PDB file of C-alpha atoms in Angstrom:
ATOM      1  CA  UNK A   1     146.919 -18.390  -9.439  1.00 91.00           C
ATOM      2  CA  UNK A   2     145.512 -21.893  -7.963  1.00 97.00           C
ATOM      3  CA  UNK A   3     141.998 -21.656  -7.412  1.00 98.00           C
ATOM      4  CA  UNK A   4     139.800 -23.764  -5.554  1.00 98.00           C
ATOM      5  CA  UNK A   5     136.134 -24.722  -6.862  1.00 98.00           C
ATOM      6  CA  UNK A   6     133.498 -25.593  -3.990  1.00 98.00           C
ATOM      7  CA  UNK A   7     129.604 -25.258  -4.389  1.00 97.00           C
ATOM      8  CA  UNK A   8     126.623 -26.701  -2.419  1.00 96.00           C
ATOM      9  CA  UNK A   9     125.272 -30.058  -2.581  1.00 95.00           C
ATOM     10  CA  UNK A  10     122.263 -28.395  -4.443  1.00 93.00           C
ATOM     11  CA  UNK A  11     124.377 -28.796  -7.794  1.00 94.00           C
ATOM     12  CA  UNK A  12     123.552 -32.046  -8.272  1.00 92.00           C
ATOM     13  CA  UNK A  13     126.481 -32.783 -10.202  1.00 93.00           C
ATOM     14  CA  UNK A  14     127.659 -36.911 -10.974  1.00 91.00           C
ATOM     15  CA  UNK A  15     130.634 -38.269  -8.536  1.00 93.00           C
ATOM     16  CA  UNK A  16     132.247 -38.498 -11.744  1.00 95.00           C
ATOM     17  CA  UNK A  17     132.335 -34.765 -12.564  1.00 94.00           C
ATOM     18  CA  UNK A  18     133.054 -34.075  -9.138  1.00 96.00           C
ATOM     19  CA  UNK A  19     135.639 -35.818  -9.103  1.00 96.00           C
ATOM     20  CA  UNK A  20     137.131 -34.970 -12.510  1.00 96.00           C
ATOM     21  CA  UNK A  21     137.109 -31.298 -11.459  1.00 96.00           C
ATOM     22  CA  UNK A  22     138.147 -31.170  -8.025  1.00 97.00           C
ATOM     23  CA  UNK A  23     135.249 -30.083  -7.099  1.00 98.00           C
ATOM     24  CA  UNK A  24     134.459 -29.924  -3.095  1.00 98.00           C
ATOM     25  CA  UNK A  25     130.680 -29.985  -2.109  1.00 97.00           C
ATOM     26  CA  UNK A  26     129.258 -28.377   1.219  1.00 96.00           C
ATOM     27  CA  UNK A  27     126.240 -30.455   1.825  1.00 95.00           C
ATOM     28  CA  UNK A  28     122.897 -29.011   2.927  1.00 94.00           C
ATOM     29  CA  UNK A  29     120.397 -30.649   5.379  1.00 93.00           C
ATOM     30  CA  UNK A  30     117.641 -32.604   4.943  1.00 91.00           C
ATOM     31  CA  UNK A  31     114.523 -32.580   8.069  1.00 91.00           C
ATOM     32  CA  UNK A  32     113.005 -35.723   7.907  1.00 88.00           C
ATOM     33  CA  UNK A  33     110.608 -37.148  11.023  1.00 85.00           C
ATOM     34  CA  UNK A  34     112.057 -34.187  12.648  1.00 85.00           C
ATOM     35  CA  UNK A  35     116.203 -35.261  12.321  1.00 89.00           C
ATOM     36  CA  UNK A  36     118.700 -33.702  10.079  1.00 92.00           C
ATOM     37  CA  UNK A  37     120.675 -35.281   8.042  1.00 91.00           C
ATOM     38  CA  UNK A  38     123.949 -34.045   5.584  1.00 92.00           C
ATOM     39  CA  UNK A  39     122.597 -34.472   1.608  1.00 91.00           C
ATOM     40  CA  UNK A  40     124.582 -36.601  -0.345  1.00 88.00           C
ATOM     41  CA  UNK A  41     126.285 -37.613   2.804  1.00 90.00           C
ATOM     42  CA  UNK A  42     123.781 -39.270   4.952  1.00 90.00           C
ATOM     43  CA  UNK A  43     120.885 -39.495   2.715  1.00 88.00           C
ATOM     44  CA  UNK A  44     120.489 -39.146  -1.079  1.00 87.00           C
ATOM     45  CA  UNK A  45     117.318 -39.092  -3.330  1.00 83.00           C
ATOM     46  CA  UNK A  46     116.547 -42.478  -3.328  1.00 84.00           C
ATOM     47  CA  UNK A  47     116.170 -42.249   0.557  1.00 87.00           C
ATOM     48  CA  UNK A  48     113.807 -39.487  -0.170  1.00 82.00           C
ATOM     49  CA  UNK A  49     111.575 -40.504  -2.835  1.00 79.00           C
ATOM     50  CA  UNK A  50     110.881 -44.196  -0.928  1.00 84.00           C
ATOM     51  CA  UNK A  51     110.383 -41.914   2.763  1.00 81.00           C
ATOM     52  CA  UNK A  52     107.739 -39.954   0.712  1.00 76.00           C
ATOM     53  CA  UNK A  53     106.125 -43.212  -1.684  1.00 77.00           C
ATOM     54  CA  UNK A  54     105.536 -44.918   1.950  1.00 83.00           C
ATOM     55  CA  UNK A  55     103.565 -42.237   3.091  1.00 80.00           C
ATOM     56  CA  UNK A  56     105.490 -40.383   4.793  1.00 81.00           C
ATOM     57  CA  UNK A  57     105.756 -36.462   4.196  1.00 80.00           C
ATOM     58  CA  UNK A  58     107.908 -34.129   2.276  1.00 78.00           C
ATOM     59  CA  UNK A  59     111.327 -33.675   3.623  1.00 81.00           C
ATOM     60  CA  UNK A  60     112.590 -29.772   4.116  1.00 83.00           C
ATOM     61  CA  UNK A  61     116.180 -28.706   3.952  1.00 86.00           C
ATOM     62  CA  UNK A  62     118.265 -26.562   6.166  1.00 91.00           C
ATOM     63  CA  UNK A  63     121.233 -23.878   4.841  1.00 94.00           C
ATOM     64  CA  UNK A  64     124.645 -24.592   5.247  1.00 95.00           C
ATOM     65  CA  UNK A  65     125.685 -22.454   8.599  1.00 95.00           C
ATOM     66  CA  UNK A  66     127.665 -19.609   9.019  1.00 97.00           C
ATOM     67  CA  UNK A  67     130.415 -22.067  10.764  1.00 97.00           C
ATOM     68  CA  UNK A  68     129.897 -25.177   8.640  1.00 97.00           C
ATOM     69  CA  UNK A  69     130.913 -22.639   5.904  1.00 97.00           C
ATOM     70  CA  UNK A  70     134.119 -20.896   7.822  1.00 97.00           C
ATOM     71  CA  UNK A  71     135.212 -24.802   8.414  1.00 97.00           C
ATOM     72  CA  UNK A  72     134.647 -25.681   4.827  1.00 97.00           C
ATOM     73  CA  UNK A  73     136.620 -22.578   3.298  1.00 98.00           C
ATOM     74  CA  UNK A  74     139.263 -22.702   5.669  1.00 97.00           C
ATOM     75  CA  UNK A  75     140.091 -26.428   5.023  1.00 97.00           C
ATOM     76  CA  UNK A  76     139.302 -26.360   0.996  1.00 97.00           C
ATOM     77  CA  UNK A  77     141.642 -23.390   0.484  1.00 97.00           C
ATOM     78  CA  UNK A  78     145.098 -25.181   1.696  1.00 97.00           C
ATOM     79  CA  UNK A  79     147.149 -25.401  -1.002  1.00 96.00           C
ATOM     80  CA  UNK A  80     145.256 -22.895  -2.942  1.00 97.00           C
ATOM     81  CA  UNK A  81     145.571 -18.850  -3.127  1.00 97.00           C
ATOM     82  CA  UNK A  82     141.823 -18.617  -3.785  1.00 98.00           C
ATOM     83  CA  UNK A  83     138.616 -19.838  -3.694  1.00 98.00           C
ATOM     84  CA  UNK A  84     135.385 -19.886  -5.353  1.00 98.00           C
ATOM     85  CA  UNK A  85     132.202 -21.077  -3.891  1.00 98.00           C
ATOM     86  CA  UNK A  86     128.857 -21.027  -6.237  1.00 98.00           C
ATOM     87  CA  UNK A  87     125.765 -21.436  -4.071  1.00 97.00           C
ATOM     88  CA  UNK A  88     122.404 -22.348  -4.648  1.00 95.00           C
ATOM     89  CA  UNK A  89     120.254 -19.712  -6.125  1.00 95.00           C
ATOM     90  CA  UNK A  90     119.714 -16.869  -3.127  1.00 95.00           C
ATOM     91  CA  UNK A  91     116.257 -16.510  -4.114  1.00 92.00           C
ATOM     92  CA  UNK A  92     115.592 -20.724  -2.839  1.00 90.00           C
ATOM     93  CA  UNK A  93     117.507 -20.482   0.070  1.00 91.00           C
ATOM     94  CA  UNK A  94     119.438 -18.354   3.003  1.00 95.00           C
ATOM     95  CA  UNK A  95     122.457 -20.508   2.233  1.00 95.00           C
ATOM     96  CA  UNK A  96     124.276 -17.714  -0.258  1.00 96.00           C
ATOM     97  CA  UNK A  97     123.849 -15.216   1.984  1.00 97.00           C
ATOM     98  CA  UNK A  98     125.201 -17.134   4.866  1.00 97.00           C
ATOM     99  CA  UNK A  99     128.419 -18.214   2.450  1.00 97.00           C
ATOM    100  CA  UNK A 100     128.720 -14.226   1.833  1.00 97.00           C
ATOM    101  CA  UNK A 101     128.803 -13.340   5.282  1.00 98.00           C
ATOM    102  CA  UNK A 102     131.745 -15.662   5.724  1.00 97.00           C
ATOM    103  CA  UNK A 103     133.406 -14.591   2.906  1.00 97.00           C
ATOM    104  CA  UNK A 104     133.359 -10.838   4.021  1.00 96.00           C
ATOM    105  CA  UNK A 105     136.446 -11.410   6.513  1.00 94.00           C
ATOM    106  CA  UNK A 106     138.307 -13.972   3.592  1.00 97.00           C
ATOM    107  CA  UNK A 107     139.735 -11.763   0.912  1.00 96.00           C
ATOM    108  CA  UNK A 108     140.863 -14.731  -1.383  1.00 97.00           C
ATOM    109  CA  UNK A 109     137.233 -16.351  -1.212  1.00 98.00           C
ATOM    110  CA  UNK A 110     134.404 -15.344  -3.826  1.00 98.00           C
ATOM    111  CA  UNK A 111     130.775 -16.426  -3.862  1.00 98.00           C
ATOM    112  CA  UNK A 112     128.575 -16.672  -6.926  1.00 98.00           C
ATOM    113  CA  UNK A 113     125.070 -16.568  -6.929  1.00 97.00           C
ATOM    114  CA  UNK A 114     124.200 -19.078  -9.511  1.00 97.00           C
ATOM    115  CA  UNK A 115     120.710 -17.912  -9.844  1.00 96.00           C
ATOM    116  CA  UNK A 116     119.367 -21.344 -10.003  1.00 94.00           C
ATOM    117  CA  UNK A 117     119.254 -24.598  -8.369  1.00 91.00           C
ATOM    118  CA  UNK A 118     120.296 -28.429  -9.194  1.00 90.00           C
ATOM    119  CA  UNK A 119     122.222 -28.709 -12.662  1.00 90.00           C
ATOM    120  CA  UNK A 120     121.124 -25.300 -13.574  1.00 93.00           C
ATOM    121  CA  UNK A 121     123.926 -24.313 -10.434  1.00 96.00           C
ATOM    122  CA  UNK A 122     126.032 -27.336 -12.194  1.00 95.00           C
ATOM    123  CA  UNK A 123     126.631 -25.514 -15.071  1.00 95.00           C
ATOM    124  CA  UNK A 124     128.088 -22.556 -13.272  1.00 97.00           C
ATOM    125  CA  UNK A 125     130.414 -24.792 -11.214  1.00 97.00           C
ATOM    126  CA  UNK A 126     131.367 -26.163 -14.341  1.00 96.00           C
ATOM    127  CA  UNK A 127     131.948 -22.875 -15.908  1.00 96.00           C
ATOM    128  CA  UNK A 128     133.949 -21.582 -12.836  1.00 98.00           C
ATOM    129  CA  UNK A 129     136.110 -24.623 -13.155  1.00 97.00           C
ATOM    130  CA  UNK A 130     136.959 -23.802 -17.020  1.00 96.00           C
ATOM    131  CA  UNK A 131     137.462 -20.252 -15.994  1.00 97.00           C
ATOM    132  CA  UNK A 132     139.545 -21.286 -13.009  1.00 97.00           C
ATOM    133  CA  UNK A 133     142.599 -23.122 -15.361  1.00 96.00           C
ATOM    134  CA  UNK A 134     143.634 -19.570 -16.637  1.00 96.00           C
ATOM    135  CA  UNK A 135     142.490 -16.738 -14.538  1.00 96.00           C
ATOM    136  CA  UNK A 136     144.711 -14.131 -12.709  1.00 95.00           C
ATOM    137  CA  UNK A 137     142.544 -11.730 -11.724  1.00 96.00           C
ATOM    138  CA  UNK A 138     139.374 -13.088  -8.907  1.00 96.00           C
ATOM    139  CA  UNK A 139     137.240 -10.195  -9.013  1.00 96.00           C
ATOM    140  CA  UNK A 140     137.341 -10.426 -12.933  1.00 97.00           C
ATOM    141  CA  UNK A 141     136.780 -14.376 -12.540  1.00 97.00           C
ATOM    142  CA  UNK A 142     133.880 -13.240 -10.509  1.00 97.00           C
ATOM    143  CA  UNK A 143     132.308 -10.670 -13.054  1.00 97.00           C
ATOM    144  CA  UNK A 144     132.394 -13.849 -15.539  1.00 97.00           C
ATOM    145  CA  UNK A 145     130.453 -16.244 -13.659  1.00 98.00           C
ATOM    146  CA  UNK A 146     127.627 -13.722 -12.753  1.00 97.00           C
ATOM    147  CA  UNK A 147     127.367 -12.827 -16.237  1.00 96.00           C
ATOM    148  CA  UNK A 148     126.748 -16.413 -17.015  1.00 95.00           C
ATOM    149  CA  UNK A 149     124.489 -17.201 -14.364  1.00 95.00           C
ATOM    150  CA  UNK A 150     121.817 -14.943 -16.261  1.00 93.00           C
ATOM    151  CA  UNK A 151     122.236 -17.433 -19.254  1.00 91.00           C
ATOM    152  CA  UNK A 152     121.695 -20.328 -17.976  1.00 92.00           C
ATOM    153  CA  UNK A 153     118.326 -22.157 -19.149  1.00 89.00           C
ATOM    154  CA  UNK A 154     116.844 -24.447 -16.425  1.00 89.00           C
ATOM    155  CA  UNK A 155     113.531 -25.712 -16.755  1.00 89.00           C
ATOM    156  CA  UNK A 156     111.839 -29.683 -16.054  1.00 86.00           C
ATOM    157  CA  UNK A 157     108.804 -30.992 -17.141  1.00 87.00           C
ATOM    158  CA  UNK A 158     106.194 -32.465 -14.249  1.00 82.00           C
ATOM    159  CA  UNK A 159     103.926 -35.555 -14.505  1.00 78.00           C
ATOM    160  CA  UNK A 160     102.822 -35.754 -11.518  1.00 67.00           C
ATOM    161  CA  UNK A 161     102.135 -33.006  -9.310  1.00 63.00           C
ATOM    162  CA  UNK A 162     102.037 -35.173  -5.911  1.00 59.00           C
ATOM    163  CA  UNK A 163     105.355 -33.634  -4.227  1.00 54.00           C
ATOM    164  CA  UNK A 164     104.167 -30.239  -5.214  1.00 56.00           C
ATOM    165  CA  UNK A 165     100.766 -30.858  -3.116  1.00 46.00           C
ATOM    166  CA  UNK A 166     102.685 -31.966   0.234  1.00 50.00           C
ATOM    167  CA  UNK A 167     105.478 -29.240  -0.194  1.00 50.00           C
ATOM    168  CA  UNK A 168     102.596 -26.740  -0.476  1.00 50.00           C
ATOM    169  CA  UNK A 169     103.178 -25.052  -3.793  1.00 50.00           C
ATOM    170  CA  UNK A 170      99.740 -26.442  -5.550  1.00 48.00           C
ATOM    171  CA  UNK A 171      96.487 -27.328  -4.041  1.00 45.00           C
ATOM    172  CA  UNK A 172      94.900 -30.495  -4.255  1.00 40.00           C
ATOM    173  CA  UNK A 173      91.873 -29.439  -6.530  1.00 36.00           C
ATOM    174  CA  UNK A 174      94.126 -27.957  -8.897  1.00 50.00           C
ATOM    175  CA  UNK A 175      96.575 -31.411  -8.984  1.00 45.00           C
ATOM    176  CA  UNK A 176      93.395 -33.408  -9.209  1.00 45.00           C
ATOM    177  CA  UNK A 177      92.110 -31.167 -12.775  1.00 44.00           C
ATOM    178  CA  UNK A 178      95.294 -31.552 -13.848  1.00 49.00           C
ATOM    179  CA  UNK A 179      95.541 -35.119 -13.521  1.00 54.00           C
ATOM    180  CA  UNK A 180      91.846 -35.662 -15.121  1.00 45.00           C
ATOM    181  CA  UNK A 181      93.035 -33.276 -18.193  1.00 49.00           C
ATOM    182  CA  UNK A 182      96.295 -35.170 -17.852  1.00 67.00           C
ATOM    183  CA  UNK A 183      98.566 -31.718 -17.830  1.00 76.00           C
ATOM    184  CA  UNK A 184     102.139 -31.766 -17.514  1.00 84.00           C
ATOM    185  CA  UNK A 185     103.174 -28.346 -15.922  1.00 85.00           C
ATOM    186  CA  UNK A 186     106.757 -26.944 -17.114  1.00 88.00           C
ATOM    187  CA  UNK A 187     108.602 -25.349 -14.096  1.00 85.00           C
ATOM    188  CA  UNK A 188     111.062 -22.606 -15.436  1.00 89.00           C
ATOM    189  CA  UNK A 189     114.209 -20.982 -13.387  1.00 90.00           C
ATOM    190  CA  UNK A 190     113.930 -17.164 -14.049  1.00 89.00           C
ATOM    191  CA  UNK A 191     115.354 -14.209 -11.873  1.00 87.00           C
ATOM    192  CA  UNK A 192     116.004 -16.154  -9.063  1.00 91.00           C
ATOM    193  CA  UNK A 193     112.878 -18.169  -8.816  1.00 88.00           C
ATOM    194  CA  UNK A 194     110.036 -21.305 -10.583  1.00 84.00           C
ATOM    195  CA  UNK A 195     107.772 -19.980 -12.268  1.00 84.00           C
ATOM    196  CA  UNK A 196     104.884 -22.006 -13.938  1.00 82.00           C
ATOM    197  CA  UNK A 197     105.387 -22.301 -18.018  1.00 84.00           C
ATOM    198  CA  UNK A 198     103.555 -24.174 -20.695  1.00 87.00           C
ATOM    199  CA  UNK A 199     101.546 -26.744 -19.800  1.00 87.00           C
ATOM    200  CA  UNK A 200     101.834 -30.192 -21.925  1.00 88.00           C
ATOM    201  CA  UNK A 201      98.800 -32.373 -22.246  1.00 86.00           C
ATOM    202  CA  UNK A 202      98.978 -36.126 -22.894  1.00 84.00           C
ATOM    203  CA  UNK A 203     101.253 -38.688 -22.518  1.00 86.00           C
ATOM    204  CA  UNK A 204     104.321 -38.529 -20.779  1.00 84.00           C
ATOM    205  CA  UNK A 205     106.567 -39.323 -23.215  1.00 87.00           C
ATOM    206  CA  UNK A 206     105.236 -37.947 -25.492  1.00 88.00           C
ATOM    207  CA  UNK A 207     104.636 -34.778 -23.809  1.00 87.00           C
ATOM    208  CA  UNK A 208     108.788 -34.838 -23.072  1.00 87.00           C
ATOM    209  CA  UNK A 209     109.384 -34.686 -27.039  1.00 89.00           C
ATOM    210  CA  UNK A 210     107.292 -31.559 -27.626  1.00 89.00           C
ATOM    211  CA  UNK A 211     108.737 -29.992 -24.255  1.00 88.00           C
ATOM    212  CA  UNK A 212     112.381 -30.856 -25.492  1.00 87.00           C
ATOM    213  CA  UNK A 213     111.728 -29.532 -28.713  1.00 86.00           C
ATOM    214  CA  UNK A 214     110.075 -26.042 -27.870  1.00 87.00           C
ATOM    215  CA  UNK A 215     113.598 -25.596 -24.992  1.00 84.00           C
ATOM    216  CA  UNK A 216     115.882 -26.155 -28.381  1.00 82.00           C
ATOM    217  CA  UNK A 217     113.263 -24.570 -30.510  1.00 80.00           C
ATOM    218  CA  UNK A 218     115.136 -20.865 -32.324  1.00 74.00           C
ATOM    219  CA  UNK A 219     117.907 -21.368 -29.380  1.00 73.00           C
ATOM    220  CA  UNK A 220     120.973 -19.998 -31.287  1.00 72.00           C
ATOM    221  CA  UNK A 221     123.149 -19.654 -28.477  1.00 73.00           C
ATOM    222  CA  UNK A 222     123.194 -23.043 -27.303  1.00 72.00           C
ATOM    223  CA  UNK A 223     126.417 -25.064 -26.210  1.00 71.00           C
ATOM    224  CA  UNK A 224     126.010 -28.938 -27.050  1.00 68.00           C
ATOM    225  CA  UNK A 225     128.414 -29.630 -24.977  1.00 69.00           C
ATOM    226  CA  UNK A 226     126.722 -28.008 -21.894  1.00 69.00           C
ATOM    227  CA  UNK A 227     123.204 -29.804 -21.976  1.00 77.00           C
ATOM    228  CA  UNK A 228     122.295 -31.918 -19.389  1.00 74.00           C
ATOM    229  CA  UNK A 229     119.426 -34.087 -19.265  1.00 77.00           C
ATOM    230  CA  UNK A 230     118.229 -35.103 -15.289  1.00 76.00           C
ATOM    231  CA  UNK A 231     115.992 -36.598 -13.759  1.00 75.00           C
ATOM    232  CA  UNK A 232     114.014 -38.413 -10.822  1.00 72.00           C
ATOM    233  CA  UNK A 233     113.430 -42.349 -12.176  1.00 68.00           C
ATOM    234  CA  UNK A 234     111.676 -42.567 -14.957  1.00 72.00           C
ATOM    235  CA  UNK A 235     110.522 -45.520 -18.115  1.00 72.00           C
ATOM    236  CA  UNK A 236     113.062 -46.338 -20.311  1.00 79.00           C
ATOM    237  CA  UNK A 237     110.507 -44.981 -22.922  1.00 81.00           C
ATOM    238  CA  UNK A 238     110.672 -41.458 -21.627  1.00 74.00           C
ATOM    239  CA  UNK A 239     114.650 -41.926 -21.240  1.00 68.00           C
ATOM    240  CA  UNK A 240     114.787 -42.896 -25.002  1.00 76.00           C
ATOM    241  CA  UNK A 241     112.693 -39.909 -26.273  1.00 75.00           C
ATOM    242  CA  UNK A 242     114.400 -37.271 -24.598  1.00 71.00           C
ATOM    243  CA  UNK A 243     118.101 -38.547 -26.057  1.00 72.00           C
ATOM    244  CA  UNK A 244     116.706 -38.985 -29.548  1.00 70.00           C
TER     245      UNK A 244
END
C-alpha cells in the first residue's frame, strides 16, 4: 500500500525533513492588521516576531477550511491508495475537526489527532512516515499513531512572558512579578492542552540547563533519536547549554 503523509503547517518541521519525507503541509492562516495570510507560505516567524517587536499586536490564526482541506486531499492522494493527515492538537484549534469532516466521505483518508502542537505534532508526522514504509492495514496504521500521540513529551521553557500578555493568557501584574523575581514559567502539552509547570528562577541559560535536565531526568523511555530542540532566536550561550 502507498501512503501519503500530509499534516498542518503547525508541525513546524525543517524544509529539510519535509522534504526528505514527502511530506505535504496544509498551511493555516495568520490575521495580522486584519488580512490573512497562508503560514509558511506568505509569512513565516520572522515576519511575526518583527510585526509584534515594532509594536504592533499579536497575530491570530485561522483553521484550515472544510474546502481548502477537500482540495488538499484530493490533489495529495494521486498516485497514492491512502492518505494520512496528522493535525494540530484538536484541543488548540477547530482545524482537526474540520480535516475529519472531510475525511468522513474519503474512505482511503485518516486523520490523527496529534494531541499537541509545533514539533510535539512533528514527531507524529514523523512517526506516521516510519509507519507508512510497511503498513497494509490503515485503520491499524491509525490505532498506532494515536497510541503514540499520548507519548509524546512537549514542553518549552519561557523568558519572557510579553507574547503571553498581548495573546491574553497572563495578566500584566503577574508578567511584571515574574520579571522582578526573574521566573521562567515551563509550558507543558498534556491531554490536549498548556498547562503551567515548574517555574525556573534566574538566568536564562542557566535556567535552560536545570529545565533540560529535570525533562531527561528518570525518563527511561526516551528515543535519542527523536529529540528535538526548537526555538524562537535566542544567544548563542543558551544554544550551547541546551546541546551540551
Amino acid at each position: 500500500m502507498k501512503i501519503k503523509i500530509t499534516s498542518d503547517s503547525t508541525c513546524d518541521l525543517s524544509p529539510e525533513l519535509l522534504r526528505e519525507n514527502n511530506i505535504s503541509i496544509t498551511p493555516l492562516h495568520i490575521n495580522k492588521n486584519g488580512e490573512s495570510f497562508r503560514d509558511g507560505v506568505d509569512i513565516v516567524p520572522a515576519d511575526i516576531f518583527a510585526h509584534v517587536a515594532a509594536g504592533g499586536e499579536i497575530c491570530s490564526t485561522s483553521a484550515v477550511s472544510l474546502w481548502e482541506y477537500e482540495e488538499a486531499f484530493k490533489k495529495n492522494l494521486e498516485g497514492y491508495d491512502a492518505l494520512v493527515h496528522i493535525s494540530i492538537g484538536s484541543g488548540f484549534s477547530v482545524t482537526h475537526h474540520n480535516a475529519c469532516i472531510v475525511a468522513e466521505n474519503m474512505p482511503n483518508v485518516r486523520v490523527i489527532d496529534s494531541r499537541n502542537l509545533s514539533t510535539g505534532q512533528g514527531q507524529v508526522v514523523l512517526e506516521a512516515c516510519r509507519l507508512a514504509k510497511t503498513a497494509t492495514d490503515l485503520d491499524e496504521m491509525k490505532a498506532a499513531l494515536d497510541e503514540f500521540a499520548c507519548r509524546v513529551d512537549m514542553s518549552f521553557l519561557l523568558d519572557r512572558l510579553d507574547y503571553m500578555v498581548k495573546g491574553g493568557r497572563c495578566s500584566l501584574v503577574s508578567a511584571l512579578g515574574a520579571n522582578i523575581l526573574k521566573l521562567k514559567p515551563c509550558i507543558e502539552v498534556v491531554d490536549n492542552k498548556m498547562i503551567v509547570g515548574k517555574k525556573y528562577r534566574g538566568n536564562y541559560a542557566k535556567c535552560m540547563e536545570h529545565y533540560v535536565l529535570d525533562r531527561l531526568e528518570n525518563q527511561e523511555d526516551i528515543l535519542p533519536e527523536c529529540i528535538f530542540i526548537v526555538n524562537t532566536p535566542v544567544s548563542q550561550e543558551v544554544h550551547e547549554t541546551v546541546r551540551r
